[in-house]
Structure formats: C-alpha cells, structure tokens
XYZ file of C-alpha atoms in Angstrom:
505
model
C -45.083 2.857 -24.325
C -44.794 5.685 -21.774
C -43.570 3.192 -19.161
C -40.914 1.980 -21.597
C -39.561 5.493 -22.172
C -39.748 6.267 -18.451
C -37.734 3.162 -17.599
C -35.316 3.840 -20.458
C -34.526 7.414 -19.406
C -34.435 6.388 -15.739
C -31.350 4.311 -16.584
C -29.488 7.573 -17.227
C -30.414 9.137 -13.865
C -28.220 8.662 -10.801
C -29.478 5.930 -8.488
C -27.507 5.611 -5.221
C -28.575 1.969 -4.893
C -27.343 1.090 -8.391
C -24.054 2.917 -9.105
C -22.662 2.311 -12.564
C -19.682 -0.030 -12.467
C -17.749 -1.915 -15.107
C -19.494 -5.207 -14.402
C -23.009 -3.760 -14.709
C -25.103 -4.481 -17.780
C -25.780 -0.764 -18.349
C -22.090 0.036 -18.611
C -21.405 -2.851 -20.979
C -24.154 -1.681 -23.356
C -23.134 1.981 -23.085
C -19.516 1.105 -23.749
C -20.385 -0.500 -27.083
C -22.093 2.733 -28.175
C -19.281 4.830 -26.726
C -16.631 2.799 -28.577
C -18.478 3.245 -31.877
C -18.530 7.058 -31.555
C -14.976 7.076 -30.199
C -13.624 5.309 -33.285
C -15.615 7.611 -35.571
C -13.760 10.540 -33.959
C -10.310 8.926 -34.141
C -9.035 11.512 -36.666
C -10.531 14.470 -34.788
C -8.485 14.714 -31.577
C -10.218 17.735 -30.013
C -13.712 16.322 -30.593
C -12.550 12.912 -29.321
C -11.062 14.395 -26.128
C -14.221 16.433 -25.511
C -16.458 13.396 -26.115
C -14.477 11.197 -23.704
C -14.382 13.938 -21.060
C -18.163 14.417 -21.247
C -18.714 10.656 -21.058
C -16.338 10.502 -18.060
C -18.370 13.171 -16.249
C -21.556 11.264 -17.021
C -19.902 8.090 -15.707
C -18.990 9.925 -12.506
C -22.512 11.343 -12.233
C -23.905 7.788 -12.442
C -21.496 6.767 -9.694
C -21.783 9.739 -7.333
C -24.627 12.017 -8.357
C -24.224 15.785 -8.530
C -20.842 15.649 -6.784
C -19.186 15.727 -10.198
C -18.767 19.470 -9.486
C -15.982 18.509 -7.053
C -14.148 16.842 -9.906
C -14.519 20.034 -11.952
C -13.359 22.198 -9.031
C -10.207 20.152 -8.471
C -9.503 20.099 -12.216
C -9.814 23.851 -12.805
C -8.005 24.912 -9.621
C -5.004 22.628 -10.122
C -4.783 23.494 -13.814
C -4.559 27.223 -13.001
C -2.229 26.742 -10.021
C 0.160 24.615 -12.090
C 0.356 27.438 -14.654
C 1.251 29.889 -11.878
C 3.863 27.509 -10.452
C 5.422 27.157 -13.906
C 5.679 30.950 -14.262
C 7.613 31.032 -10.998
C 9.952 28.310 -12.221
C 10.613 29.964 -15.564
C 12.831 27.755 -17.726
C 14.440 25.905 -14.832
C 14.387 22.124 -15.056
C 14.241 19.410 -12.410
C 16.722 19.988 -9.588
C 17.522 23.595 -10.611
C 17.031 26.188 -7.895
C 14.603 29.088 -8.268
C 15.243 32.547 -6.920
C 14.164 32.907 -3.311
C 11.188 35.160 -4.078
C 9.970 32.953 -6.902
C 10.447 29.797 -4.829
C 8.338 31.335 -2.056
C 5.544 32.105 -4.533
C 5.728 28.613 -6.051
C 5.508 27.034 -2.585
C 2.476 29.202 -1.856
C 0.718 27.937 -4.991
C 1.600 24.306 -4.156
C 0.288 24.867 -0.624
C -2.941 26.261 -2.076
C -3.295 23.151 -4.258
C -2.783 20.976 -1.174
C -5.333 22.998 0.811
C -8.007 22.718 -1.903
C -7.492 19.041 -2.744
C -6.808 17.706 0.741
C -9.346 20.124 2.233
C -12.111 18.628 0.097
C -10.888 15.124 0.918
C -10.744 15.938 4.631
C -14.210 17.492 4.743
C -16.063 14.759 2.892
C -14.110 11.807 4.253
C -12.754 12.685 7.695
C -14.933 15.404 9.276
C -17.149 12.984 11.216
C -14.157 10.821 12.182
C -12.113 13.601 13.771
C -15.156 15.443 15.163
C -16.268 12.197 16.810
C -12.816 11.659 18.310
C -12.736 15.208 19.654
C -16.232 14.869 21.119
C -15.221 11.611 22.828
C -12.179 13.297 24.391
C -14.177 16.229 25.764
C -17.146 14.075 26.770
C -19.740 15.421 24.318
C -22.479 13.354 22.712
C -21.623 13.585 19.015
C -24.199 12.956 16.314
C -22.503 12.388 12.918
C -23.274 15.006 10.298
C -24.984 13.950 7.100
C -21.954 14.160 4.783
C -21.985 12.042 1.639
C -18.649 10.520 0.601
C -18.262 11.046 -3.169
C -17.021 7.938 -4.941
C -13.352 8.076 -5.969
C -12.501 11.366 -4.234
C -9.390 9.775 -2.696
C -8.192 8.773 -6.146
C -8.759 11.863 -8.269
C -7.485 14.294 -5.585
C -4.221 12.337 -5.275
C -3.942 12.075 -9.042
C -4.404 15.815 -9.521
C -1.989 16.607 -6.681
C 0.761 14.611 -8.394
C 0.450 17.001 -11.345
C 0.961 20.236 -9.384
C 3.778 18.741 -7.314
C 5.560 17.412 -10.412
C 5.262 20.825 -12.067
C 6.765 22.394 -8.922
C 9.618 19.873 -8.925
C 10.314 20.571 -12.586
C 9.473 17.037 -13.739
C 6.603 18.207 -15.919
C 5.613 21.242 -17.944
C 2.036 22.452 -17.418
C -0.546 21.721 -20.085
C -1.686 24.579 -22.312
C -5.183 23.162 -22.727
C -7.724 22.859 -19.923
C -9.493 20.199 -22.007
C -6.350 18.039 -21.992
C -6.072 18.335 -18.228
C -9.792 17.639 -17.696
C -9.392 14.568 -19.907
C -6.467 13.356 -17.757
C -8.156 13.846 -14.371
C -11.579 12.513 -15.390
C -10.579 9.633 -17.710
C -13.330 7.188 -16.739
C -11.491 3.817 -16.711
C -9.532 4.802 -13.591
C -11.697 7.629 -12.226
C -13.578 6.070 -9.315
C -11.266 3.315 -8.012
C -7.841 3.813 -9.551
C -5.199 3.009 -10.367
C -3.726 6.431 -9.551
C -2.152 7.309 -12.898
C 0.707 9.811 -12.754
C 0.576 12.840 -15.021
C 4.115 12.068 -16.202
C 2.915 8.663 -17.483
C -0.423 9.690 -18.991
C -0.177 13.225 -20.345
C 2.372 12.398 -23.095
C -0.183 9.926 -24.509
C -3.085 12.393 -24.788
C -2.205 14.080 -28.079
C -0.607 11.090 -29.730
C -2.405 9.806 -32.864
C -4.961 7.161 -31.914
C -3.374 3.803 -32.680
C -4.692 0.537 -31.259
C -2.430 -2.327 -32.264
C -3.477 -5.960 -32.405
C -1.338 -6.575 -29.306
C -3.107 -3.767 -27.420
C -6.540 -5.082 -28.449
C -5.816 -8.680 -27.409
C -4.161 -7.589 -24.147
C -7.027 -5.227 -23.388
C -9.649 -7.911 -24.066
C -7.727 -10.374 -21.880
C -7.618 -7.944 -18.943
C -11.321 -7.119 -19.304
C -12.265 -10.822 -19.320
C -9.991 -11.738 -16.411
C -11.161 -8.683 -14.469
C -14.823 -9.556 -14.956
C -14.167 -13.140 -13.844
C -12.250 -11.986 -10.765
C -14.843 -9.443 -9.664
C -18.264 -10.644 -10.768
C -17.678 -14.395 -10.440
C -15.045 -15.151 -7.803
C -15.108 -12.125 -5.491
C -18.865 -11.502 -5.404
C -19.779 -15.180 -5.055
C -17.467 -16.020 -2.150
C -18.372 -12.732 -0.465
C -22.144 -13.208 -0.521
C -22.144 -16.947 0.149
C -19.492 -17.288 2.840
C -17.162 -14.417 3.778
C -19.793 -11.812 4.718
C -21.572 -14.318 6.966
C -18.383 -14.990 8.929
C -17.458 -11.336 9.374
C -20.990 -10.234 10.286
C -20.743 -12.167 13.565
C -17.477 -14.137 14.028
C -18.544 -15.418 17.452
C -21.199 -17.643 15.827
C -18.521 -19.651 14.000
C -15.640 -21.847 15.077
C -12.021 -20.830 14.706
C -11.550 -22.975 11.609
C -14.552 -21.315 9.941
C -13.127 -17.907 10.835
C -9.740 -18.936 9.446
C -11.271 -20.156 6.197
C -13.321 -16.961 6.076
C -10.064 -15.029 6.345
C -8.567 -16.984 3.462
C -11.748 -16.253 1.536
C -11.527 -12.532 2.303
C -7.880 -12.442 1.205
C -8.962 -13.780 -2.189
C -12.122 -11.657 -2.259
C -10.382 -8.297 -1.759
C -7.568 -9.233 -4.123
C -9.956 -10.361 -6.884
C -12.245 -7.378 -6.288
C -9.614 -4.656 -6.447
C -7.199 -6.239 -8.907
C -10.237 -7.157 -11.026
C -11.229 -3.487 -11.198
C -7.646 -2.505 -12.020
C -7.490 -5.176 -14.729
C -10.699 -3.878 -16.312
C -9.475 -0.270 -16.105
C -6.193 -1.246 -17.781
C -8.033 -3.309 -20.406
C -10.557 -0.581 -21.276
C -7.749 1.994 -21.492
C -5.857 -0.283 -23.894
C -8.924 -0.612 -26.124
C -9.010 3.205 -26.232
C -5.306 3.441 -27.096
C -3.843 4.284 -23.672
C -1.457 2.346 -21.464
C -1.727 2.271 -17.664
C 0.965 0.850 -15.380
C 0.116 -2.405 -13.614
C -1.438 -1.989 -10.164
C -0.947 -5.526 -8.780
C 1.886 -7.997 -9.146
C 0.953 -11.236 -7.350
C 1.098 -9.642 -3.866
C 0.609 -12.901 -1.960
C 3.895 -14.139 -3.411
C 5.712 -11.433 -1.432
C 8.574 -12.636 0.767
C 8.457 -9.634 3.116
C 5.983 -6.953 4.113
C 8.033 -4.386 2.166
C 7.842 -6.655 -0.884
C 4.079 -6.944 -0.360
C 3.683 -3.179 -0.688
C 5.778 -3.200 -3.838
C 3.186 -5.604 -5.286
C -0.154 -4.512 -3.733
C -1.931 -1.372 -4.977
C 1.325 -0.272 -6.571
C -0.021 3.100 -7.718
C -0.928 4.113 -4.135
C 2.171 2.730 -2.388
C 4.496 4.343 -4.952
C 2.531 7.636 -4.711
C 2.898 7.705 -0.940
C 6.582 6.797 -1.237
C 7.335 9.571 -3.760
C 5.154 12.363 -2.366
C 5.089 11.654 1.389
C 8.009 9.419 2.430
C 10.608 11.187 0.263
C 9.180 14.609 1.197
C 9.720 13.708 4.874
C 13.363 12.953 4.158
C 13.120 9.338 3.022
C 16.428 7.507 3.374
C 18.400 10.744 3.639
C 17.747 10.993 7.381
C 19.236 9.288 10.395
C 18.257 5.645 10.883
C 15.658 6.269 13.586
C 14.056 8.959 11.429
C 13.900 6.599 8.437
C 12.012 4.062 10.542
C 9.666 6.777 11.813
C 9.057 8.073 8.280
C 8.211 4.561 7.142
C 5.822 3.998 10.038
C 4.206 7.408 9.581
C 3.634 7.010 5.831
C 2.036 3.589 6.330
C -0.195 5.043 9.057
C -1.328 7.696 6.578
C -1.877 4.892 4.058
C -4.221 3.235 6.555
C -6.074 6.518 7.138
C -6.382 7.003 3.352
C -8.317 3.731 3.190
C -11.008 4.857 5.576
C -12.122 7.305 8.261
C -12.215 4.754 11.061
C -9.879 3.714 13.841
C -9.506 0.163 12.526
C -7.931 1.472 9.294
C -5.508 3.628 11.264
C -4.493 0.665 13.436
C -4.159 -1.491 10.308
C -1.866 1.109 8.751
C 0.145 1.487 11.958
C 0.590 -2.298 12.160
C 1.904 -2.426 8.605
C 4.078 0.598 9.411
C 5.676 -1.169 12.381
C 6.174 -4.292 10.258
C 7.829 -2.453 7.343
C 10.074 -0.463 9.709
C 11.060 -3.635 11.591
C 11.776 -5.455 8.324
C 13.986 -2.571 7.163
C 15.848 -2.645 10.506
C 16.232 -6.449 10.546
C 17.332 -6.647 6.899
C 19.979 -3.931 7.151
C 21.228 -4.196 10.749
C 21.109 -7.953 11.398
C 21.167 -9.654 7.994
C 23.239 -6.914 6.294
C 21.248 -7.294 3.074
C 20.445 -4.467 0.693
C 16.894 -3.863 -0.537
C 17.542 -5.860 -3.725
C 18.355 -9.078 -1.857
C 16.059 -12.045 -2.582
C 16.112 -15.293 -0.625
C 16.095 -18.639 -2.436
C 14.604 -22.119 -2.062
C 12.777 -23.142 1.096
C 13.905 -19.986 2.842
C 11.944 -17.970 0.313
C 8.898 -20.240 0.662
C 9.008 -19.823 4.453
C 9.343 -16.038 4.169
C 6.396 -15.892 1.735
C 4.195 -18.033 4.024
C 5.088 -15.876 7.044
C 4.360 -12.670 5.133
C 1.078 -13.986 3.740
C -0.206 -14.987 7.176
C 0.844 -11.669 8.698
C -1.142 -9.897 5.958
C -3.991 -12.383 6.540
C -4.242 -11.594 10.262
C -4.133 -7.843 9.637
C -7.061 -8.175 7.221
C -9.096 -8.726 10.414
C -8.347 -5.113 11.369
C -9.097 -3.923 7.848
C -12.403 -5.741 7.347
C -13.981 -5.288 10.804
C -15.036 -1.775 11.786
C -16.369 -3.085 15.114
C -13.952 -3.555 18.032
C -16.147 -6.369 19.384
C -15.969 -8.246 16.081
C -12.189 -7.857 15.911
C -11.736 -9.277 19.405
C -14.298 -12.017 18.780
C -12.509 -13.127 15.626
C -9.108 -13.261 17.308
C -10.680 -15.131 20.230
C -12.251 -17.756 17.964
C -9.032 -18.202 15.983
C -6.770 -18.743 18.978
C -9.062 -20.485 21.483
C -11.840 -22.199 19.482
C -10.045 -23.470 16.380
C -11.530 -27.016 16.132
C -9.431 -28.138 13.118
C -11.298 -31.464 13.067
C -14.203 -29.607 11.403
C -12.069 -28.581 8.414
C -13.385 -31.128 5.902
C -16.954 -30.696 7.142
C -16.817 -26.960 6.458
C -15.276 -27.521 3.016
C -18.011 -30.043 2.167
C -20.684 -27.535 3.236
C -19.510 -24.887 0.778
C -18.051 -26.772 -2.209
C -18.572 -24.024 -4.822
C -17.228 -21.294 -2.522
C -13.997 -23.151 -1.838
C -13.678 -24.145 -5.492
C -13.716 -20.427 -6.358
C -11.265 -19.651 -3.546
C -8.978 -22.360 -4.912
C -9.278 -21.029 -8.461
C -8.546 -17.498 -7.249
C -5.474 -18.644 -5.327
C -4.259 -20.828 -8.185
C -4.614 -18.042 -10.765
C -2.669 -15.748 -8.468
C 0.333 -18.079 -8.472
C 0.373 -18.912 -12.190
C 3.587 -17.772 -13.902
C 3.499 -14.641 -16.047
C 4.433 -16.725 -19.080
C 0.993 -18.391 -18.936
C -0.690 -14.980 -19.075
C 1.394 -13.958 -22.066
C 0.552 -17.258 -23.786
C -3.189 -16.592 -23.309
C -2.800 -13.079 -24.715
C -0.993 -14.465 -27.761
C -3.780 -17.010 -28.210
C -6.408 -14.246 -28.151
C -4.398 -12.234 -30.678
C -4.634 -15.160 -33.108
C -8.429 -15.321 -32.813
C -10.721 -13.369 -35.085
C -13.155 -10.700 -33.926
C -16.023 -13.221 -33.896
C -14.179 -15.591 -31.552
C -13.233 -12.680 -29.275
C -16.878 -11.562 -29.158
C -17.976 -15.123 -28.316
C -15.431 -15.322 -25.479
C -16.684 -12.045 -23.999
C -20.297 -13.178 -24.418
C -19.515 -16.453 -22.608
C -17.990 -14.543 -19.694
C -21.008 -12.214 -19.471
C -23.346 -15.233 -19.566
C -21.374 -16.854 -16.724
C -21.641 -13.649 -14.702
C -25.415 -13.558 -15.211
C -25.689 -17.157 -13.968
C -23.758 -16.629 -10.715
C -24.380 -12.995 -9.816
C -26.844 -11.859 -7.167
C -29.877 -9.745 -7.995
C -28.172 -6.575 -6.695
C -24.986 -5.071 -8.098
C -22.093 -5.526 -5.668
C -20.040 -2.304 -5.640
C -16.274 -2.612 -5.730
C -14.758 -2.650 -2.241
C -12.463 0.285 -3.032
C -15.427 2.515 -3.977
C -15.703 3.336 -0.266
C -12.144 4.646 -0.163
C-alpha cells in the first residue's frame, strides 16, 4: 500500500525525464478531473480564474520544475509596468501623441519591460552561445555553464511583451486585476509551446460568461483528436523509426535515403508543432476560449513570404508587428526594407535556438524573403496580394517547398559535419535506383508520411464536414472516438514520452 501511495504522489512531482505534455496519459487523466471542477465553477468567475491559474502553474511546474518563479516574475513586473505606462498615456488613444515628459517616462517603462523579459530570455537561452562565441574569438577554452533552459520561456516572454507594448501604443487598456493578467500569461493550453496569443485577442474573453456552444465543443474535440494523431502517431513514429536514424549520421546513408529522410522530417516537424497547436486550440475551445490558428497548410505556399504567412503564424506575425514595423517596415527606402526583412528573419532564426545553425537558417530565409520581395515588386511588378494560377502556381509551390526542405537541413543538424555530409550525400551519392527498395524497407513509416502529406493538402471544406459530423454525434460517440485515438496512440507509441520539438525553443 505504501508503494502505491509513493508512486501515486510521485506522479505530481517534477521529473525532467518525463515532462507533462498533452499526449501523456497523466495529463489526459488530470484534464478529466480539471474539466469537472472547471464546470462546477462556471458561475463563479473569480474562483474559476484562480483555479485555472493554479492548475497552469502546476502544469508549468511539471514541465520545467521550480522555474515557474520566472513566469511569476514576468507576470508581476509587466502587470505593474503596464499600469505605469497607462498613467503616462492618460486618456490618449492609439496614435495620439503624449507630452514629451510623459512619453519619455512611458518609453523608460517599456524599456524596463524589455530589459526584464528579454534579459531573462537572454540569460537562460543565449548566455552560453554568446560566451562561447566570444571565447572562440579571443582564443579562450570555454566550458559551458550549467544553465537550465526553462520550457516555454521564449513563448511567455514574447506574449507578455506584446501586452506592455500594446498598452504603450494605446491599443489596449491595462487590466485592473493581477489575477486576470496571471490567467492570461499562464493559461496552460498555450503556455509551453504556443501559439503566442496576443493580449488584444485574449483579454476581452477572460471576463465573458462561460459559454461553450455545441460548435465549440465539436471543433475543440476535432482539433484535440487530429492533434493527438499528428503528434503521437505520425510525428513520433516516423521520427523514431526513420528520420532520427538518418540525421544522426547522414554519411551512413545514400542520397535517396537522406532525401526521403528530409521529406520525413518536413512532415515530422509540421505534425509535431501543428499537432501541439491543434491540441492547444482544441483544449481552449473546450474551456470556452478561442485562439487564432497557428498553421495554414504551409507546404502549399507559393513563395517563401507566403510560407511565413502560413507557418507558425503567431510568431511570424509577432515579429512583423513588434520588430519589422518598429524598424521602419515598408516606410523606409527600398534597400532598408530588404535589410529589415533579412534582419527580422535572422532574429527569428536566433529565437528558435542558441546555435549557429539556427542563425544561418534564419539568415537564409531572410535572404529568400528579401529577394522574393525585390523580384515580385521590381521585376514582376506584382503587389503582395498577387496570386499565380494553374501550373505556374504548382511550379512556384514545388520550388518553395523544396527550398524549405533543403533549409530544414540547417535547422535540424546542429553539427557542421552532419550538415556538410547530408548535402554531400544528396548531391553526389543520390542513387535514385534504390528508391523502391528503401520504401519497401519502411512500409509503415512511408505510409504515415503519405498520410501526413495527404492530410496537409485536403481542402478546408473536408475539415468543416468532419466537424459537422462530430457535432451530430452524441457524447457517447465522441467519447468512443477519443478512446479509439488514445488506444491507437498506446499501440504505436514508444516506451518513453517524446517531447514536442518546440519545447526546446
């Protein structure tokens, strides 16, 4: 009996080897209990907000240990700074000028918010990276410091920053309640891996009466099911059984195996991250909140600019609104616009990881987006709303997809030797005659890759039809569908939980 209680209570203690994620059995069981209490508190808004906030902090503790104090620090500091910024603004709305003295004070408070949020992000994520670069330049032997990277710090710092900046710009009035703001920053569905939900989108929903319509329930259940299938079935299976083997040592495999591994990784990272976003959106819907979509069939993109309008939309739009536009955006001279675009994409690469390969990946995408902007406007004389048609569009989409595919090599490989080995195998040791032999050797892997690719290209009308079908089913049928998905996950999953790829960012 004592062993039973020990094992039971151990489930509630942080274990760095078993972080709590949406596809884990512990979370699924906890969520059922959480949902029961949540609905019991539906007519008591303050108690409900407090309960969800406490559960969100527990969720973060199970993901990152005692580093939940960083979440509290960012929350309290930005809440107080936003109040001070608002006092400087007075009653002035968006676009209205403050007095010079008040504007100087407001800028000081915004700068302090930036220093706290980005300072924490820099210390935990980039200290070893930049210290190592400096040591290499001066010829010192650098030993990395033991600095733990808290899960989701890149997400909740950016999310909180959007609040203080929007208050400064007059787009948002500061919240009167610290509990409301803590609820917004810590809301567990999107806490550790996004999407980055803007305060302007989320805060108006906080104090609304809890109302979960049949459409919200069926849509939420659909996104949870599809997210679980993407992550725990497709992404994890092709990763463990094929993709990881290729990327661990590309030189051991022919060019065609490396190419197929690249196709597999393209599906793996899409299913992994969009699967998390789908589950976050679905869980939020079941709790009565709406998140904006974070992915929109990115491999359908017909240009690299279009790709970033479809991939990780919450991050790309955040960087556009708070970095690119702050640098001058399209209000500058042409050469400066291209530089701003390159620079923001380089920062996007650095946001993804404290390693040179991420910076080079971001720079490559920056050059590509700047070149596309130049080619579209100066040579083709098209505006940004232009869309090609027919075979021209198919060709543009194939070209864009394979550019993104090749740059995934830079993203996935942290080793320079592996990057060069993979390019070498692709361009000098292709051996296409082995294509069918490789496919035959991994039939289930390539079946999942095919399913992942096919689902990506299905029209939106099919998704809406499935949601309508779910809405017509009773609660018993919905429960059976979810049970069937969980059973499928148990059959194909590995013994260890596979963390989401974007946990490391």
